[in-house]
Coordinates of C-alpha atoms in Angstrom, one line a residue:
Chain E
M1 CA -7.5 -0.6 37.9
L2 CA -6.6 -3.9 36.4
T3 CA -3.2 -5.5 36.4
L4 CA -2.4 -6.7 32.9
T5 CA 0.6 -7.5 30.8
P6 CA 0.9 -5.6 27.5
Y7 CA 0.1 -8.9 25.7
E8 CA -3.2 -9.1 27.6
A9 CA -3.8 -5.4 27.1
I10 CA -3.5 -5.9 23.4
D11 CA -6.0 -8.8 23.5
Q12 CA -8.4 -6.7 25.5
A13 CA -8.1 -3.8 23.0
L14 CA -8.7 -6.1 20.1
A15 CA -11.7 -7.8 21.7
E16 CA -13.3 -4.5 22.7
E17 CA -12.9 -2.9 19.3
M18 CA -14.1 -6.1 17.5
R19 CA -17.2 -6.0 19.6
R20 CA -17.7 -2.3 19.0
D21 CA -17.2 -2.4 15.2
P22 CA -18.1 -5.4 13.0
T23 CA -15.7 -4.2 10.3
V24 CA -12.7 -4.8 12.5
L25 CA -10.9 -8.1 11.8
M26 CA -7.5 -9.5 12.4
F27 CA -5.2 -11.8 10.5
G28 CA -1.6 -12.9 10.4
E29 CA 0.7 -15.8 11.0
G30 CA -0.7 -17.9 13.8
V31 CA -3.2 -15.2 15.0
A32 CA -6.1 -17.6 15.2
T33 CA -4.0 -20.2 16.9
K34 CA -2.4 -18.0 19.5
R35 CA -5.2 -15.5 20.2
R36 CA -7.6 -18.3 20.9
A37 CA -10.1 -16.3 22.9
L38 CA -10.5 -13.9 20.1
S39 CA -10.9 -16.6 17.6
D40 CA -13.5 -18.4 19.8
E41 CA -15.5 -15.2 20.3
F42 CA -15.4 -13.8 16.8
G43 CA -15.0 -16.8 14.6
G44 CA -12.9 -17.8 11.6
Q45 CA -14.1 -15.0 9.3
R46 CA -12.8 -12.2 11.5
V47 CA -9.8 -13.9 13.1
R48 CA -7.7 -15.6 10.5
N49 CA -4.4 -17.5 10.2
T50 CA -2.5 -16.7 7.0
P51 CA 0.3 -18.2 5.0
L52 CA 3.8 -17.2 6.1
A53 CA 3.8 -14.5 3.5
E54 CA 4.1 -11.0 4.9
A55 CA 3.8 -9.2 1.5
I56 CA 0.3 -10.6 0.8
I57 CA -0.7 -10.3 4.5
A58 CA 0.0 -6.6 4.3
G59 CA -1.3 -6.1 0.8
T60 CA -4.6 -7.8 1.7
A61 CA -5.0 -5.6 4.8
V62 CA -4.4 -2.5 2.6
G63 CA -6.9 -3.6 -0.1
A64 CA -9.5 -4.5 2.6
A65 CA -8.9 -1.2 4.4
A66 CA -9.6 0.9 1.3
T67 CA -12.9 -0.9 0.6
G68 CA -14.7 -1.0 3.9
L69 CA -12.9 -3.1 6.5
R70 CA -10.6 -2.1 9.4
P71 CA -8.0 -4.8 9.5
V72 CA -5.4 -5.4 12.2
V73 CA -2.5 -7.5 11.0
D74 CA 0.2 -9.2 13.1
L75 CA 3.4 -9.4 11.2
L76 CA 5.2 -10.9 14.3
F77 CA 8.7 -9.5 14.2
A78 CA 9.6 -6.0 12.9
P79 CA 12.3 -7.3 10.5
F80 CA 9.6 -9.2 8.7
L81 CA 8.2 -5.9 7.7
C82 CA 10.8 -5.8 4.9
Y83 CA 8.7 -8.2 2.9
A84 CA 5.6 -6.0 3.6
M85 CA 7.2 -2.7 2.6
D86 CA 5.5 -2.3 -0.8
A87 CA 2.0 -2.6 0.5
I88 CA 2.6 -0.4 3.6
V89 CA 4.8 2.3 2.1
N90 CA 3.8 2.4 -1.6
S91 CA 0.2 1.6 -1.3
A92 CA -1.2 2.4 2.2
G93 CA 1.1 5.4 2.6
K94 CA 0.7 6.9 -0.9
L95 CA -2.5 5.9 -2.7
R96 CA -4.7 8.2 -0.7
Y97 CA -2.6 11.2 -1.9
V98 CA -1.9 9.8 -5.3
S99 CA -5.6 9.2 -6.0
G100 CA -6.5 12.8 -5.0
G101 CA -8.2 11.6 -1.8
Q102 CA -10.4 8.8 -3.2
F103 CA -9.3 6.2 -0.6
A104 CA -8.5 5.9 3.1
F105 CA -6.6 3.1 4.7
P106 CA -7.7 2.4 8.3
L107 CA -5.4 -0.4 9.2
V108 CA -3.0 -1.4 12.1
T109 CA 0.1 -3.3 11.6
L110 CA 1.5 -5.0 14.8
A111 CA 5.2 -5.9 14.9
M112 CA 7.5 -6.9 17.8
T113 CA 11.0 -5.7 18.2
G114 CA 13.7 -4.9 20.7
G115 CA 16.2 -6.7 22.9
G116 CA 15.3 -8.9 25.8
W117 CA 14.6 -12.3 24.2
G118 CA 18.0 -12.9 22.6
V119 CA 16.4 -13.5 19.2
G120 CA 19.1 -11.8 17.2
A121 CA 19.1 -9.4 14.4
Q122 CA 16.5 -10.9 12.0
H123 CA 13.9 -10.8 14.8
N124 CA 15.1 -7.7 16.7
H125 CA 15.6 -4.6 14.7
N126 CA 14.1 -1.3 15.7
V127 CA 13.0 -0.1 12.3
E128 CA 10.4 2.4 13.5
A129 CA 12.2 5.4 12.0
W130 CA 11.8 4.0 8.5
F131 CA 8.1 4.5 8.8
V132 CA 8.4 7.9 10.4
H133 CA 10.3 8.8 7.2
S134 CA 7.5 7.5 4.9
P135 CA 4.5 9.9 4.2
G136 CA 1.0 8.9 5.0
L137 CA 1.7 6.6 7.9
K138 CA 1.4 7.0 11.7
V139 CA 3.8 5.2 14.1
V140 CA 3.2 4.2 17.7
M141 CA 5.5 2.5 20.2
P142 CA 4.0 2.3 23.7
S143 CA 5.9 1.8 27.0
D144 CA 3.3 0.5 29.4
A145 CA 0.3 -1.8 29.6
A146 CA -2.3 1.0 29.8
D147 CA -0.9 2.7 26.7
F148 CA -0.7 -0.6 24.8
K149 CA -4.5 -0.8 25.3
G150 CA -5.4 2.8 24.9
L151 CA -3.2 3.5 21.9
L152 CA -4.2 0.3 20.1
K153 CA -7.9 1.1 20.5
T154 CA -7.3 4.6 19.1
A155 CA -5.1 3.2 16.3
I156 CA -7.9 0.8 15.2
R157 CA -10.3 3.7 15.1
D158 CA -7.9 6.0 13.1
D159 CA -8.6 6.3 9.4
N160 CA -4.9 6.1 8.5
P161 CA -2.4 3.3 8.4
V162 CA -0.8 2.9 11.8
L163 CA 2.4 1.0 12.5
F164 CA 2.1 -0.3 16.1
F165 CA 5.5 -1.5 17.4
V166 CA 5.6 -3.8 20.4
D167 CA 8.8 -3.7 22.5
L168 CA 9.5 -7.4 23.2
G169 CA 11.1 -6.6 26.5
L170 CA 7.8 -5.1 27.8
L171 CA 5.4 -7.8 26.5
H172 CA 5.1 -9.8 29.7
T173 CA 5.7 -7.1 32.3
P174 CA 2.4 -6.5 34.2
G175 CA 1.2 -2.9 34.7
E176 CA -1.9 -1.1 35.8
V177 CA -4.6 -0.6 33.2
P178 CA -7.8 1.4 33.9
A179 CA -10.9 -0.7 34.1
G180 CA -13.6 0.0 31.6
E181 CA -13.6 1.9 28.3
F182 CA -10.7 4.3 27.8
T183 CA -8.5 5.4 24.9
V184 CA -5.2 7.3 24.5
P185 CA -4.9 9.8 21.7
L186 CA -2.3 9.5 19.0
G187 CA 0.3 12.2 18.8
Q188 CA 0.3 13.0 22.5
A189 CA 3.5 12.4 24.6
A190 CA 3.3 11.7 28.3
V191 CA 5.4 13.5 30.9
R192 CA 6.3 10.6 33.1
R193 CA 8.3 12.6 35.6
E194 CA 8.7 16.3 36.1
G195 CA 12.1 18.0 36.6
D196 CA 13.9 21.3 35.9
D197 CA 17.5 20.3 35.2
V198 CA 17.4 18.1 32.1
T199 CA 14.8 16.6 29.7
L200 CA 15.1 12.9 28.9
V201 CA 13.0 11.9 25.8
A202 CA 12.5 8.2 25.1
Y203 CA 9.9 5.6 23.9
G204 CA 9.4 1.9 24.3
K205 CA 11.4 0.3 27.0
S206 CA 14.0 3.1 27.0
V207 CA 11.4 5.0 29.0
A208 CA 12.0 2.7 31.9
A209 CA 15.7 3.2 31.6
C210 CA 15.2 6.9 31.7
Q211 CA 12.9 6.6 34.8
Q212 CA 15.6 4.5 36.5
A213 CA 18.3 7.1 35.6
A214 CA 16.0 9.9 36.9
R215 CA 15.8 8.2 40.2
T216 CA 19.5 7.8 40.5
L217 CA 20.0 11.5 39.4
A218 CA 17.4 12.6 42.1
E219 CA 19.6 11.0 44.7
Q220 CA 22.4 13.2 43.4
G221 CA 20.1 16.3 43.6
R222 CA 19.5 16.5 39.9
A223 CA 15.9 16.7 38.7
A224 CA 15.3 15.0 35.3
E225 CA 12.1 15.4 33.3
V226 CA 11.1 12.2 31.5
I227 CA 9.0 12.4 28.3
D228 CA 7.5 9.2 26.9
L229 CA 6.8 9.9 23.2
R230 CA 4.3 7.1 22.8
T231 CA 3.5 8.2 19.3
L232 CA 6.5 8.8 16.9
K233 CA 4.4 10.2 14.1
P234 CA 2.7 12.5 14.5
L235 CA 5.3 13.7 16.9
D236 CA 4.2 15.8 20.0
E237 CA 6.6 18.7 19.2
A238 CA 4.9 21.0 21.7
T239 CA 5.6 18.9 24.7
I240 CA 9.2 18.3 23.8
L241 CA 9.8 22.0 23.1
A242 CA 8.1 23.2 26.3
S243 CA 10.2 20.9 28.4
V244 CA 13.5 21.9 26.7
R245 CA 12.6 25.5 27.2
K246 CA 12.2 24.8 30.9
T247 CA 15.3 22.6 31.4
G248 CA 17.7 23.9 28.7
R249 CA 19.2 20.4 28.4
L250 CA 18.2 17.4 26.2
V251 CA 19.1 13.8 26.2
L252 CA 17.5 11.6 23.6
V253 CA 17.3 7.8 24.3
H254 CA 16.3 5.0 22.0
E255 CA 17.3 1.5 21.3
A256 CA 17.1 2.0 17.5
S257 CA 20.5 2.9 15.9
R258 CA 21.6 6.5 15.9
P259 CA 21.9 7.5 12.2
C260 CA 18.7 9.2 11.0
G261 CA 16.8 7.9 14.1
V262 CA 13.9 9.5 15.9
G263 CA 16.5 11.2 18.2
A264 CA 18.2 12.9 15.2
E265 CA 14.8 14.3 14.1
I266 CA 14.1 15.6 17.6
A267 CA 17.6 17.1 17.9
A268 CA 17.0 18.9 14.7
L269 CA 13.6 20.1 15.8
V270 CA 15.0 21.5 19.0
A271 CA 18.0 23.1 17.3
E272 CA 15.6 24.8 14.9
Q273 CA 13.0 25.9 17.3
A274 CA 14.5 26.2 20.8
H275 CA 18.2 26.8 20.2
D276 CA 18.1 29.9 22.4
A277 CA 16.9 27.8 25.3
L278 CA 19.8 25.3 25.2
K279 CA 22.4 25.6 27.9
A280 CA 24.4 22.5 26.7
P281 CA 24.8 20.4 23.6
I282 CA 22.0 17.8 22.8
V283 CA 23.1 14.3 23.6
R284 CA 21.9 11.0 22.1
V285 CA 22.1 7.7 23.9
T286 CA 21.1 5.1 21.4
G287 CA 21.7 1.6 20.1
P288 CA 24.8 1.3 17.9
D289 CA 24.8 1.2 14.1
A290 CA 25.1 -2.6 14.2
P291 CA 22.9 -5.6 13.9
A292 CA 21.4 -6.7 17.2
P293 CA 23.3 -9.6 18.8
A294 CA 21.7 -12.7 20.3
S295 CA 23.9 -13.3 23.3
F296 CA 22.3 -11.8 26.4
V297 CA 25.5 -10.1 27.4
L298 CA 25.9 -8.4 24.0
E299 CA 22.2 -7.6 23.8
Q300 CA 22.5 -5.7 27.1
A301 CA 25.6 -3.9 25.9
F302 CA 23.7 -3.0 22.7
T303 CA 20.6 -1.6 24.5
P304 CA 20.7 1.9 26.2
Q305 CA 21.0 1.3 30.0
A306 CA 20.2 3.7 32.9
D307 CA 23.9 4.1 33.9
A308 CA 24.8 5.4 30.4
I309 CA 21.9 7.9 30.6
V310 CA 23.1 9.0 34.1
A311 CA 26.6 9.4 32.8
A312 CA 25.4 11.5 29.9
V313 CA 23.4 13.8 32.2
Q314 CA 26.4 14.1 34.5
R315 CA 28.6 15.3 31.6
L316 CA 26.0 17.8 30.6
L317 CA 25.5 19.2 34.1
G318 CA 29.2 19.2 34.9
Chain Z
M1 CA -20.8 8.2 -22.9
K2 CA -20.4 5.7 -20.0
P3 CA -21.3 2.3 -21.4
T4 CA -23.6 0.0 -19.6
H5 CA -21.9 -3.1 -18.3
P6 CA -21.5 -5.7 -19.6
Y7 CA -21.6 -4.7 -23.3
S8 CA -21.5 -7.4 -25.9
D9 CA -22.2 -5.6 -29.2
P10 CA -19.0 -6.1 -31.3
V11 CA -19.4 -2.7 -33.0
D12 CA -19.5 -1.1 -29.5
Q13 CA -16.4 -3.0 -28.6
L14 CA -14.6 -2.0 -31.7
A15 CA -15.5 1.7 -31.1
R16 CA -14.1 1.4 -27.6
M17 CA -10.9 -0.1 -29.0
L18 CA -10.6 2.7 -31.5
L19 CA -11.0 5.2 -28.7
V20 CA -8.1 3.6 -26.8
R21 CA -5.9 3.6 -30.0
A22 CA -6.8 7.2 -30.7
Y23 CA -5.9 8.1 -27.1
E24 CA -2.6 6.3 -27.2
D25 CA -1.7 7.6 -30.7
R26 CA -2.3 11.2 -29.5
I27 CA -0.2 10.7 -26.4
A28 CA 2.6 9.3 -28.6
A29 CA 2.4 12.3 -30.9
L30 CA 2.4 14.7 -28.0
A31 CA 5.4 12.9 -26.4
A32 CA 7.3 12.9 -29.7
A33 CA 6.6 16.6 -30.2
G34 CA 8.3 17.8 -27.1
P35 CA 8.3 17.7 -23.3
F36 CA 5.4 15.7 -22.1
P37 CA 4.8 13.7 -19.0
A38 CA 5.9 10.0 -19.2
S39 CA 3.2 7.4 -19.8
C40 CA 3.2 3.6 -20.5
P41 CA 1.1 3.0 -23.7
S42 CA -1.4 0.2 -24.0
A43 CA -1.6 0.3 -27.8
G44 CA -1.7 -3.2 -29.3
Q45 CA -3.5 -4.5 -26.2
E46 CA -6.9 -3.0 -26.9
A47 CA -8.7 -6.3 -27.5
A48 CA -7.5 -7.7 -24.1
A49 CA -8.6 -4.6 -22.3
V50 CA -12.0 -4.1 -24.0
G51 CA -12.7 -7.9 -24.2
V52 CA -12.3 -8.3 -20.4
V53 CA -13.8 -5.0 -19.2
S54 CA -16.8 -5.3 -21.5
A55 CA -17.6 -8.7 -19.8
L56 CA -17.8 -7.2 -16.3
G57 CA -20.8 -6.0 -14.5
A58 CA -21.5 -2.6 -13.0
D59 CA -20.8 -3.8 -9.5
D60 CA -17.5 -5.4 -10.3
L61 CA -14.3 -3.7 -9.3
I62 CA -11.1 -3.4 -11.3
L63 CA -7.5 -3.1 -10.1
T64 CA -5.0 -2.1 -12.7
N65 CA -1.5 -0.9 -13.2
H66 CA 0.7 1.6 -15.0
R67 CA -0.5 0.5 -18.4
S68 CA -4.1 1.3 -17.6
A69 CA -5.6 3.6 -20.3
G70 CA -7.3 0.7 -22.1
H71 CA -9.0 -0.6 -18.9
L72 CA -10.1 2.9 -17.9
L73 CA -11.5 3.8 -21.3
A74 CA -13.1 0.4 -21.7
R75 CA -14.8 1.1 -18.4
G76 CA -16.2 4.4 -19.7
A77 CA -13.6 6.8 -18.4
D78 CA -13.8 10.3 -19.8
P79 CA -10.7 10.7 -22.0
G80 CA -10.6 14.4 -21.1
R81 CA -10.2 13.7 -17.4
L82 CA -7.7 11.0 -18.2
L83 CA -5.6 13.4 -20.3
A84 CA -6.0 16.1 -17.7
E85 CA -4.6 13.7 -15.1
V86 CA -1.7 12.8 -17.4
M87 CA -1.0 16.5 -17.8
G88 CA -1.2 17.2 -14.1
R89 CA -4.4 19.2 -14.0
E90 CA -6.9 19.6 -11.2
T91 CA -9.7 18.2 -13.3
G92 CA -8.0 14.8 -13.7
Y93 CA -9.4 11.7 -12.0
C94 CA -6.8 12.1 -9.2
R95 CA -6.7 15.9 -9.3
G96 CA -3.3 15.8 -11.0
R97 CA -1.6 14.0 -8.1
S98 CA -1.2 10.7 -10.0
G99 CA -0.1 11.6 -13.5
S100 CA -0.4 8.7 -15.9
L101 CA 1.1 6.0 -13.8
H102 CA -1.5 5.2 -11.1
I103 CA -4.9 6.5 -12.1
S104 CA -7.8 5.3 -10.0
A105 CA -11.4 6.3 -10.7
K106 CA -13.5 5.0 -7.8
E107 CA -16.6 6.3 -9.4
L108 CA -16.0 3.8 -12.2
G109 CA -15.0 1.0 -9.9
V110 CA -11.4 1.3 -10.9
V111 CA -9.7 1.2 -7.5
L112 CA -6.2 1.2 -6.0
T113 CA -4.2 1.3 -9.2
S114 CA -0.5 0.6 -8.4
T115 CA 2.4 1.2 -10.7
I116 CA 4.7 -1.0 -8.6
V117 CA 4.8 -4.1 -10.7
G118 CA 2.8 -6.6 -8.7
G119 CA 1.4 -4.0 -6.4
E120 CA -2.1 -4.5 -7.7
L121 CA -1.8 -8.2 -7.1
S122 CA -1.0 -7.6 -3.5
L123 CA -4.2 -5.5 -3.0
A124 CA -6.7 -7.5 -4.9
P125 CA -7.4 -10.3 -2.4
G126 CA -8.1 -7.7 0.3
V127 CA -10.6 -5.9 -1.9
A128 CA -12.3 -9.2 -2.6
L129 CA -12.3 -10.1 1.1
A130 CA -14.0 -6.8 2.0
R131 CA -16.7 -7.5 -0.6
S132 CA -17.3 -11.0 0.7
L133 CA -17.4 -10.1 4.4
L134 CA -19.5 -7.0 3.8
G135 CA -21.9 -8.9 1.6
R136 CA -21.5 -6.5 -1.3
P137 CA -22.2 -7.7 -4.9
G138 CA -19.6 -8.0 -7.6
I139 CA -16.2 -9.7 -8.2
V140 CA -12.8 -8.2 -8.3
T141 CA -10.8 -8.2 -11.6
C142 CA -7.0 -7.6 -11.3
F143 CA -5.0 -6.8 -14.4
F144 CA -1.2 -7.5 -14.4
G145 CA 1.4 -8.4 -16.9
D146 CA 3.9 -11.2 -17.6
G147 CA 6.4 -9.1 -15.7
A148 CA 4.3 -9.2 -12.6
A149 CA 3.9 -12.9 -13.0
C150 CA 7.7 -13.1 -12.3
E151 CA 7.2 -11.3 -9.0
G152 CA 6.7 -13.4 -5.8
I153 CA 3.6 -11.5 -4.9
F154 CA 1.8 -13.0 -7.9
H155 CA 2.2 -16.4 -6.3
E156 CA 1.3 -15.2 -2.8
S157 CA -1.8 -13.4 -4.2
I158 CA -3.3 -16.3 -6.2
N159 CA -2.5 -18.7 -3.4
L160 CA -4.3 -16.6 -0.7
A161 CA -7.2 -16.0 -3.0
S162 CA -7.5 -19.7 -3.5
V163 CA -7.0 -20.7 0.2
W164 CA -9.5 -18.0 1.3
N165 CA -12.0 -18.6 -1.5
L166 CA -11.9 -15.0 -2.8
P167 CA -13.8 -13.9 -5.9
V168 CA -10.8 -12.6 -7.9
L169 CA -10.6 -12.8 -11.7
F170 CA -6.8 -12.5 -12.3
V171 CA -6.2 -11.3 -15.8
C172 CA -2.6 -11.5 -17.1
E173 CA -2.0 -9.5 -20.2
N174 CA 1.0 -11.3 -21.4
N175 CA 2.4 -8.8 -23.8
E176 CA 5.8 -10.4 -24.3
W177 CA 7.7 -7.4 -22.9
Q178 CA 8.7 -6.6 -19.3
A179 CA 9.8 -3.0 -19.5
Y180 CA 13.0 -3.4 -21.6
V181 CA 13.4 -7.1 -21.3
H182 CA 11.7 -9.7 -23.5
R183 CA 9.8 -12.4 -21.8
R184 CA 12.0 -15.1 -23.4
E185 CA 14.8 -13.9 -21.1
T186 CA 12.8 -14.2 -17.9
M187 CA 10.6 -17.3 -18.2
L188 CA 11.3 -20.8 -19.5
T189 CA 7.6 -21.6 -19.9
D190 CA 5.3 -19.9 -22.4
S191 CA 2.1 -20.0 -20.4
I192 CA 1.3 -18.0 -17.3
A193 CA -2.2 -19.6 -17.1
A194 CA -0.4 -22.9 -16.3
H195 CA 0.7 -21.4 -12.9
A196 CA -2.9 -21.5 -11.7
A197 CA -3.0 -25.3 -11.4
A198 CA -0.3 -25.2 -8.7
Y199 CA -2.6 -23.2 -6.5
G200 CA -5.8 -25.3 -7.1
V201 CA -7.1 -22.5 -9.4
E202 CA -8.5 -22.9 -12.9
G203 CA -6.5 -21.1 -15.6
R204 CA -7.0 -20.5 -19.3
S205 CA -5.1 -18.8 -22.1
V206 CA -6.9 -16.9 -24.8
D207 CA -5.8 -15.1 -28.0
G208 CA -5.5 -11.6 -26.5
N209 CA -5.7 -9.9 -29.9
D210 CA -9.1 -11.4 -30.7
V211 CA -11.7 -9.2 -28.9
A212 CA -14.5 -11.7 -29.4
A213 CA -12.5 -14.5 -28.0
V214 CA -11.3 -12.5 -25.0
H215 CA -14.9 -11.3 -24.3
A216 CA -16.3 -14.8 -24.5
A217 CA -13.5 -16.2 -22.2
A218 CA -13.9 -13.3 -19.8
L219 CA -17.7 -13.7 -19.6
A220 CA -17.3 -17.4 -18.8
A221 CA -14.5 -16.8 -16.3
A222 CA -16.4 -14.0 -14.6
A223 CA -19.5 -16.1 -14.4
Q224 CA -17.5 -18.9 -12.8
V225 CA -15.9 -16.6 -10.3
R226 CA -19.3 -15.2 -9.4
A227 CA -20.9 -18.6 -9.0
S228 CA -18.1 -20.3 -7.2
G229 CA -16.7 -17.3 -5.2
R230 CA -13.3 -18.6 -6.1
P231 CA -10.5 -17.1 -8.2
F232 CA -9.8 -17.8 -11.9
L233 CA -6.7 -16.9 -13.9
L234 CA -7.3 -15.7 -17.4
E235 CA -4.2 -15.1 -19.6
A236 CA -4.6 -12.9 -22.7
R237 CA -1.8 -13.5 -25.1
T238 CA -1.2 -10.1 -26.7
Y239 CA 1.6 -7.7 -27.6
R240 CA 2.9 -4.4 -26.5
A241 CA 2.9 -2.6 -29.9
R242 CA 4.8 0.5 -28.6
G243 CA 7.7 1.0 -26.2
H244 CA 7.6 0.6 -22.5
L245 CA 7.5 4.4 -22.0
E246 CA 6.7 7.1 -24.5
P247 CA 8.6 8.2 -26.5
D248 CA 10.5 5.1 -27.5
D249 CA 11.7 4.3 -31.0
Q250 CA 11.7 0.5 -30.2
S251 CA 15.1 0.0 -31.7
H252 CA 15.7 -2.8 -29.3
V253 CA 12.7 -4.8 -30.7
D254 CA 13.2 -7.4 -33.4
A255 CA 11.7 -6.2 -36.7
G256 CA 10.4 -9.6 -37.5
E257 CA 8.6 -9.8 -34.2
L258 CA 7.0 -6.4 -34.7
A259 CA 5.9 -7.3 -38.2
H260 CA 4.4 -10.5 -37.0
W261 CA 2.3 -8.8 -34.4
Q262 CA 1.4 -5.8 -36.6
A263 CA -0.2 -8.4 -39.0
R264 CA -2.3 -9.5 -35.9
D265 CA -3.3 -6.0 -35.0
P266 CA -6.4 -6.4 -32.8
I267 CA -8.3 -3.5 -34.4
A268 CA -7.7 -4.8 -37.9
L269 CA -8.8 -8.3 -36.9
A270 CA -12.0 -7.0 -35.4
R271 CA -12.7 -4.8 -38.4
E272 CA -12.2 -7.7 -40.9
R273 CA -14.4 -10.0 -38.9
L274 CA -17.2 -7.4 -38.7
I275 CA -16.9 -6.6 -42.4
A276 CA -17.0 -10.3 -43.3
A277 CA -20.0 -10.8 -41.2
G278 CA -21.8 -7.8 -42.8
Q279 CA -22.0 -5.9 -39.5
L280 CA -19.8 -3.0 -40.7
D281 CA -18.5 -1.6 -43.9
L282 CA -15.4 0.5 -44.6
D283 CA -17.3 3.7 -44.4
G284 CA -18.7 2.7 -41.1
F285 CA -15.3 1.8 -39.8
A286 CA -13.9 5.1 -41.0
R287 CA -16.7 6.9 -39.2
L288 CA -16.0 5.1 -35.9
G289 CA -12.3 6.1 -36.2
A290 CA -13.2 9.7 -36.9
E291 CA -15.5 9.8 -34.0
A292 CA -12.9 8.4 -31.7
R293 CA -10.3 10.9 -32.9
A294 CA -12.8 13.8 -32.5
R295 CA -13.4 12.7 -28.9
I296 CA -9.7 12.8 -28.3
D297 CA -9.4 16.2 -29.9
A298 CA -12.0 17.5 -27.5
A299 CA -10.3 15.7 -24.6
V300 CA -6.9 17.3 -25.4
E301 CA -8.7 20.7 -25.5
F302 CA -10.4 20.1 -22.2
A303 CA -7.1 19.0 -20.6
V304 CA -5.1 21.9 -21.9
Q305 CA -7.8 24.4 -20.8
S306 CA -8.0 22.9 -17.3
P307 CA -6.3 24.6 -14.4
Y308 CA -3.3 23.2 -12.6
P309 CA -3.7 22.3 -8.9
D310 CA -3.2 25.1 -6.4
P311 CA 0.3 24.8 -4.8
A312 CA -1.4 25.8 -1.6
E313 CA -3.0 22.4 -1.7
L314 CA 0.3 20.5 -2.0
L315 CA -0.3 18.7 1.3
A316 CA -4.0 17.9 0.9
N317 CA -4.9 14.2 1.4
V318 CA -1.6 13.0 2.8
Y319 CA -3.7 11.9 5.8
A320 CA -7.4 11.1 6.1

């Protein structure tokens, strides 16, 4: 095992995939400046700085992906994706289907989001559900260093456009990463903790909040199962449904705002397919329908915390 | 019937323009006659399309937009498969999933057609980057209109192509209309080619209704892109002779403007020049027109006889 931060894990994944496949390249705002080791190893053709122009960064990645390259682009902060939506949603997500299957778009878009740095609403906006709602795309949001590496390697090898969201609050938290070659499949959730009383489903740094809540609940004699989605699309429905059939109770946790979020989709899925197993109403613990604040105190209030999850479970269990 | 590229014979070019006109006339007639899928006609712009596409080589790639029939037919597309696509049939170039608005034909080198105004401009540098890095031959030609030149992505695209030395021939078909808005309302300058200088790129305007002039300018521009590996902006000054979307009675268009441009019809200009040069006579011209219309008759028949896609395949090709 190695101990790496997710930032380092991302670097390792990029370097390994660029060594493995000469068609992998990376570009974005400051990529060549900040990922110096990559730029030194692979040179200016494959590691490129770009203008501060997200629409053309994304468009260029989409055009290159359709004609033989496997680009990884760093759009920095998730709200900047707004400038890149046409290329990602209308071109990468649709032109395979629209063309009757003539093109594929193997590309990865990296974007950071989430509370923890006090960067405010135009740098912190958990927009991942927008892309879940758009056809033709895959959406990944890891919660630990090993998954950052393993999922990014798989995303780079996937023949579809993958949105890879990086939770800012996790970026410099070291974690264990297996040494040597390994990958993590897309579309496969991880059961982080087993339990029979309630299922907690989360992704990104909300997984840690659920883990902390589960430890508190254990002290109270309550066994919570914690599911880390890891991939938001395709969604691992089977793991979620199996857990809810076992526990009969479901709490959905994410930092993204509640309306039409990933939690809403999972709640609907469970209502449709495992209603008979439910012993209590489904509960969502999410960020509010508000822009993210900058002040640390407000940011903490905005972000789902372990005590709120514990309180939700206690209400469910009576 | 696929032409070899490039093709410089002016009679071949006129025949190709007549095929585009016959295609667009037929779609207009079908749209006027009753329910028919929407399409954006390229009539009036045949010289720009044929003049540029006939100057390209077999290895060159083309990105186009919603007003694409001229580019596709000039490249040698089968009008039957085009009409089948417009009519939502399985035999269309995109198996009926595109309709008229975003037809790609990879086998012809017409890739990644986008109907989002400016979408094709966002994709072209990446296509050129892939060709350069993979060492593949050919340049990338990107067709867009004066409307797209008002989008921010036009400026981002030409800037990146310049900074990264990408072999993109940007071709603006300035047809004076941006959907239902005249260009006068959206731009204070007349020339789109003039934007190029701001990005360190060479730009040139050409009479877009003169197929010989367009062809010569495109040959020179393409040769320069090929030799330098750098972008070039070619503006073809032309006119959208029909409405934005069929059917359209064009009641919002100034009659004087229509008359001015009708007197500069690209097919009539080419015909007169060839007759004056002794390369064609009126009978020959009539024969070319009749051949084009006959091809479109057969194309309509092919499309109408073609099967619709199987609804069981609704979800095919969402993912690779």
